[in-house]
Short mmCIF file of C-alpha atoms in Angstrom, two decimals:
data_model
loop_
_atom_site.label_atom_id
_atom_site.label_comp_id
_atom_site.label_asym_id
_atom_site.label_seq_id
_atom_site.Cartn_x
_atom_site.Cartn_y
_atom_site.Cartn_z
CA MET A 4 10.33 164.65 51.92
CA LYS A 5 12.81 166.88 53.78
CA LYS A 6 12.72 164.43 56.71
CA LEU A 7 13.52 161.49 54.44
CA HIS A 8 16.36 163.48 52.87
CA ALA A 9 17.79 164.26 56.30
CA LEU A 10 17.56 160.63 57.37
CA ALA A 11 19.37 159.53 54.18
CA LEU A 12 22.19 161.99 54.82
CA ALA A 13 22.46 160.81 58.43
CA ALA A 14 22.72 157.20 57.27
CA ILE A 15 25.44 158.02 54.76
CA PHE A 16 27.41 159.98 57.35
CA THR A 17 27.14 157.08 59.82
CA LEU A 18 28.44 154.57 57.27
CA PHE A 19 31.31 156.94 56.39
CA ALA A 20 32.24 157.35 60.06
CA ILE A 21 32.17 153.61 60.69
CA ASN A 22 34.29 152.88 57.64
CA HIS A 23 36.96 155.48 58.54
CA SER A 24 37.06 154.57 62.21
CA TYR A 25 37.75 150.91 61.47
CA SER A 26 41.06 149.82 62.93
CA TYR A 27 43.15 146.71 62.39
CA ASP A 28 43.99 146.19 66.06
CA ASP A 29 45.10 142.55 65.97
CA THR A 30 47.29 141.72 63.00
CA SER A 31 48.30 138.37 64.52
CA GLU A 32 45.08 136.88 63.15
CA TYR A 33 46.55 136.86 59.67
CA PRO A 34 48.65 133.84 58.66
CA ALA A 35 52.27 134.35 57.67
CA LEU A 36 52.99 134.14 53.96
CA THR A 37 54.82 130.95 52.97
CA SER A 38 56.36 129.59 49.78
CA ALA A 39 53.54 127.01 49.63
CA ALA A 40 50.90 129.76 49.75
CA MET A 41 52.68 131.72 47.04
CA ALA A 42 52.67 128.67 44.78
CA ASP A 43 49.04 127.72 45.47
CA PRO A 44 46.51 129.39 43.07
CA VAL A 45 43.83 129.03 45.76
CA SER A 46 45.76 131.51 47.90
CA GLN A 47 45.32 134.33 45.40
CA GLY A 48 43.28 137.11 46.98
CA MET A 49 43.76 135.76 50.51
CA THR A 50 45.22 137.92 53.28
CA PHE A 51 48.67 137.25 54.74
CA SER A 52 51.25 138.90 56.95
CA PHE A 53 54.88 139.24 55.88
CA SER A 54 57.98 140.52 57.65
CA GLY A 55 61.39 141.11 56.19
CA THR A 56 64.06 143.50 54.91
CA VAL A 57 63.51 146.05 52.15
CA ILE A 58 66.03 145.18 49.44
CA SER A 59 64.61 147.55 46.83
CA ALA A 60 62.57 150.73 47.18
CA ARG A 61 61.57 153.31 44.60
CA THR A 62 58.78 155.82 44.05
CA THR A 63 57.27 156.57 40.64
CA LYS A 64 56.28 160.04 39.43
CA GLN A 65 52.67 159.06 40.15
CA GLY A 66 53.51 158.49 43.83
CA LEU A 67 53.39 154.69 43.66
CA ILE A 68 55.91 153.17 46.08
CA LEU A 69 57.39 149.87 44.88
CA LEU A 70 59.10 147.71 47.47
CA LYS A 71 60.83 144.37 47.25
CA VAL A 72 60.95 142.71 50.66
CA GLN A 73 63.05 139.69 51.59
CA ASN A 74 62.50 137.33 54.50
CA ARG A 75 65.92 135.71 54.72
CA SER A 76 64.95 133.02 57.24
CA ALA A 77 62.09 131.82 55.04
CA ASN A 78 64.07 132.42 51.84
CA LEU A 79 61.19 134.45 50.36
CA VAL A 80 61.07 137.64 48.34
CA ILE A 81 57.82 139.48 47.58
CA ASP A 82 56.93 142.67 45.69
CA VAL A 83 54.86 145.21 47.62
CA PRO A 84 53.11 148.01 45.70
CA ILE A 85 51.92 150.85 47.90
CA PHE A 86 49.36 152.98 46.04
CA PRO A 87 48.78 156.66 46.94
CA SER A 88 45.10 155.80 47.53
CA LEU A 89 46.08 154.03 50.76
CA GLY A 90 46.72 157.42 52.31
CA GLN A 91 49.53 158.86 54.38
CA LEU A 92 52.08 156.38 55.70
CA LYS A 93 53.20 156.76 59.30
CA GLU A 94 56.75 156.14 58.11
CA LYS A 95 57.95 155.54 54.56
CA PRO A 96 60.01 152.33 54.23
CA GLY A 97 63.51 152.66 52.82
CA LEU A 98 66.39 150.44 51.78
CA ASN A 99 67.52 147.95 54.45
CA ASP A 100 64.56 148.78 56.77
CA GLU A 101 62.85 145.93 58.60
CA VAL A 102 59.14 146.04 57.81
CA SER A 103 55.92 144.21 58.64
CA ILE A 104 53.07 144.20 56.12
CA VAL A 105 49.57 142.74 55.96
CA GLY A 106 47.96 142.47 52.53
CA ASN A 107 46.24 140.40 49.90
CA LEU A 108 48.30 138.02 47.79
CA GLY A 109 48.15 138.72 44.07
CA GLN A 110 50.24 138.74 40.92
CA TYR A 111 51.45 141.26 38.38
CA LYS A 112 52.82 139.92 35.09
CA GLY A 113 53.37 136.53 36.75
CA THR A 114 55.28 137.94 39.72
CA PRO A 115 53.78 137.50 43.23
CA GLN A 116 52.70 140.67 45.03
CA LEU A 117 51.44 141.46 48.49
CA GLN A 118 49.00 144.36 48.19
CA PRO A 119 48.65 146.14 51.58
CA LEU A 120 45.13 146.43 53.02
CA ALA A 121 45.73 149.79 54.66
CA ALA A 122 48.46 152.31 55.40
CA GLU A 123 48.38 151.37 59.07
CA LEU A 124 49.30 147.79 58.16
CA ILE A 125 52.63 148.90 56.72
CA THR A 126 54.99 149.13 59.70
CA VAL A 127 58.67 150.05 59.75
CA VAL A 128 59.85 147.85 62.61
CA SER A 129 63.38 149.22 62.57
CA GLN A 130 65.40 151.44 60.27
CA GLY A 131 68.43 149.80 58.75
CA SER A 132 71.64 151.77 58.57
CA ILE A 133 73.13 151.33 55.14
CA SER A 134 76.86 150.85 55.52
CA SER A 135 79.74 149.08 53.85
CA GLY A 136 79.39 146.32 56.45
CA ALA A 137 75.78 145.63 55.40
CA SER A 138 76.45 145.67 51.64
CA HIS A 139 78.46 143.87 48.96
CA ASN A 140 81.48 145.35 47.25
CA LEU A 141 81.29 145.54 43.47
CA ARG A 142 83.66 142.64 42.81
CA ASP A 143 81.78 140.20 45.04
CA ALA A 144 78.41 141.32 43.70
CA ILE A 145 79.52 140.62 40.12
CA ALA A 146 81.01 137.28 41.10
CA SER A 147 77.72 136.22 42.69
CA GLY A 148 75.94 136.39 39.32
CA ASN A 149 72.66 136.98 41.15
CA LYS A 150 70.11 137.70 38.41
CA ASP A 151 66.93 137.16 40.45
CA ILE A 152 67.31 138.95 43.78
CA PRO A 153 68.69 142.51 44.04
CA LEU A 154 71.90 142.95 46.02
CA LEU A 155 72.77 145.94 48.17
CA ILE A 156 76.06 147.24 46.74
CA GLY A 157 78.26 150.12 47.85
CA PRO A 158 79.47 152.60 48.65
CA LEU A 159 80.06 153.51 45.03
CA THR A 160 80.88 156.60 42.97
CA ALA A 161 80.03 157.36 39.35
CA VAL A 162 82.78 157.51 36.74
CA SER A 163 80.28 158.87 34.21
CA ASN A 164 76.60 158.97 33.40
CA LYS A 165 74.71 159.58 30.18
CA THR A 166 71.16 159.22 28.94
CA PHE A 167 69.93 156.92 26.19
CA THR A 168 66.54 156.38 24.58
CA SER A 169 64.96 152.96 24.22
CA LYS A 170 62.98 151.76 21.21
CA ALA A 171 59.85 152.48 23.26
CA GLY A 172 60.88 156.13 23.41
CA LYS A 173 61.73 156.17 27.13
CA THR A 174 64.87 157.92 28.39
CA HIS A 175 67.07 155.92 30.77
CA LEU A 176 70.38 156.60 32.49
CA ARG A 177 73.54 154.57 31.92
CA ILE A 178 76.05 154.91 34.76
CA VAL A 179 79.60 153.62 35.02
CA VAL A 180 80.05 152.81 38.72
CA ARG A 181 83.15 151.94 40.70
CA ASP A 182 84.53 151.19 44.14
CA GLN A 183 87.97 150.04 45.29
CA THR A 184 87.41 146.55 43.89
CA ALA A 185 85.94 146.94 40.38
CA VAL A 186 84.28 149.07 37.72
CA ALA A 187 80.96 148.13 36.03
CA ASN A 188 78.19 149.45 33.80
CA ALA A 189 74.78 150.02 35.34
CA VAL A 190 71.35 151.14 34.10
CA LEU A 191 68.78 153.24 35.95
CA TRP A 192 65.39 153.14 34.24
CA GLY A 193 63.42 156.21 33.30
CA GLY A 194 61.22 157.55 36.07
CA SER A 195 63.77 156.57 38.73
CA TRP A 196 66.12 159.55 38.24
CA ASP A 197 66.07 163.29 37.64
CA ASP A 198 68.52 166.12 36.91
CA ASN A 199 69.24 166.62 40.60
CA LEU A 200 70.41 162.99 40.90
CA ARG A 201 72.70 163.45 37.87
CA GLN A 202 74.19 166.58 39.39
CA ARG A 203 75.00 164.73 42.60
CA LEU A 204 76.57 161.90 40.63
CA ASN A 205 78.67 164.40 38.66
CA GLY A 206 79.71 166.02 41.94
CA GLY A 207 81.31 162.78 43.15
CA ALA A 208 78.76 161.90 45.83
CA SER A 209 79.00 158.31 47.08
CA PHE A 210 75.92 156.10 47.03
CA TYR A 211 74.50 152.61 47.47
CA ILE A 212 72.41 150.71 44.96
CA SER A 213 70.03 147.79 45.07
CA ALA A 214 70.66 146.02 41.78
CA LYS A 215 70.35 142.76 39.90
CA VAL A 216 73.55 141.42 38.32
CA GLY A 217 73.44 140.41 34.68
CA SER A 218 75.47 140.85 31.53
CA PHE A 219 75.29 142.97 28.37
CA GLN A 220 77.51 142.32 25.35
CA ASN A 221 79.46 139.80 27.43
CA GLN A 222 80.25 142.35 30.11
CA PRO A 223 78.87 142.56 33.66
CA SER A 224 75.85 144.87 33.86
CA LEU A 225 73.84 146.03 36.85
CA THR A 226 70.13 146.82 36.63
CA ILE A 227 69.52 149.35 39.40
CA GLU A 228 66.22 149.14 41.28
CA SER A 229 67.07 151.75 43.93
CA LEU A 230 69.82 154.32 44.46
CA VAL A 231 70.40 156.03 47.79
CA PHE A 232 73.12 158.57 48.46
CA ASP A 233 75.45 157.98 51.38
CA GLN A 234 74.43 160.04 54.40
CA GLN A 235 77.80 159.83 56.10
#
């Protein structure tokens, strides 16, 4: 009996070692994600590669990283959820970074997602420097009327910020933002801000946002997906 028990433990250990030593050496074997594949129901659950620029990046309190990646040449945008269960990332993607990802195509509430297979298949190819030359000013962003794809806007400062509570009981942050070209209202949803962020806003720190442009009560309104303070 003891011998059988020892053999069972050895088998389990061997399977564990094989599973954790598996490496995705050749990612070129995975087809590139296309608009046709995203529209085809048969493609759901299939594995694709995707390269592009991070146009939105935020981390929830539960450690879930939510990216929105745009491939400008292919005119594609895809959501990429990175769950903590994938393990430690070699490098955490940020706004304006160029990334390469391999994952399974899926959907969440009707929106296409690419769900990474492993942490090692999330690669930051190059870090993008967020600067005024790489972003929109506030006036041009509002004029674009882009409600579907987030725009990188900045540098901005906050005129004011205050909290409000939704009907669902969640506390969000309303910010009046400005640059040299315009002033606009913006909303940062609950879970994407904390007291430290508010203190920095109150201190006059400049920042960039990734936001969708819409309207509220016939006035321009920005829905912020990511906020990053200026490092310069």
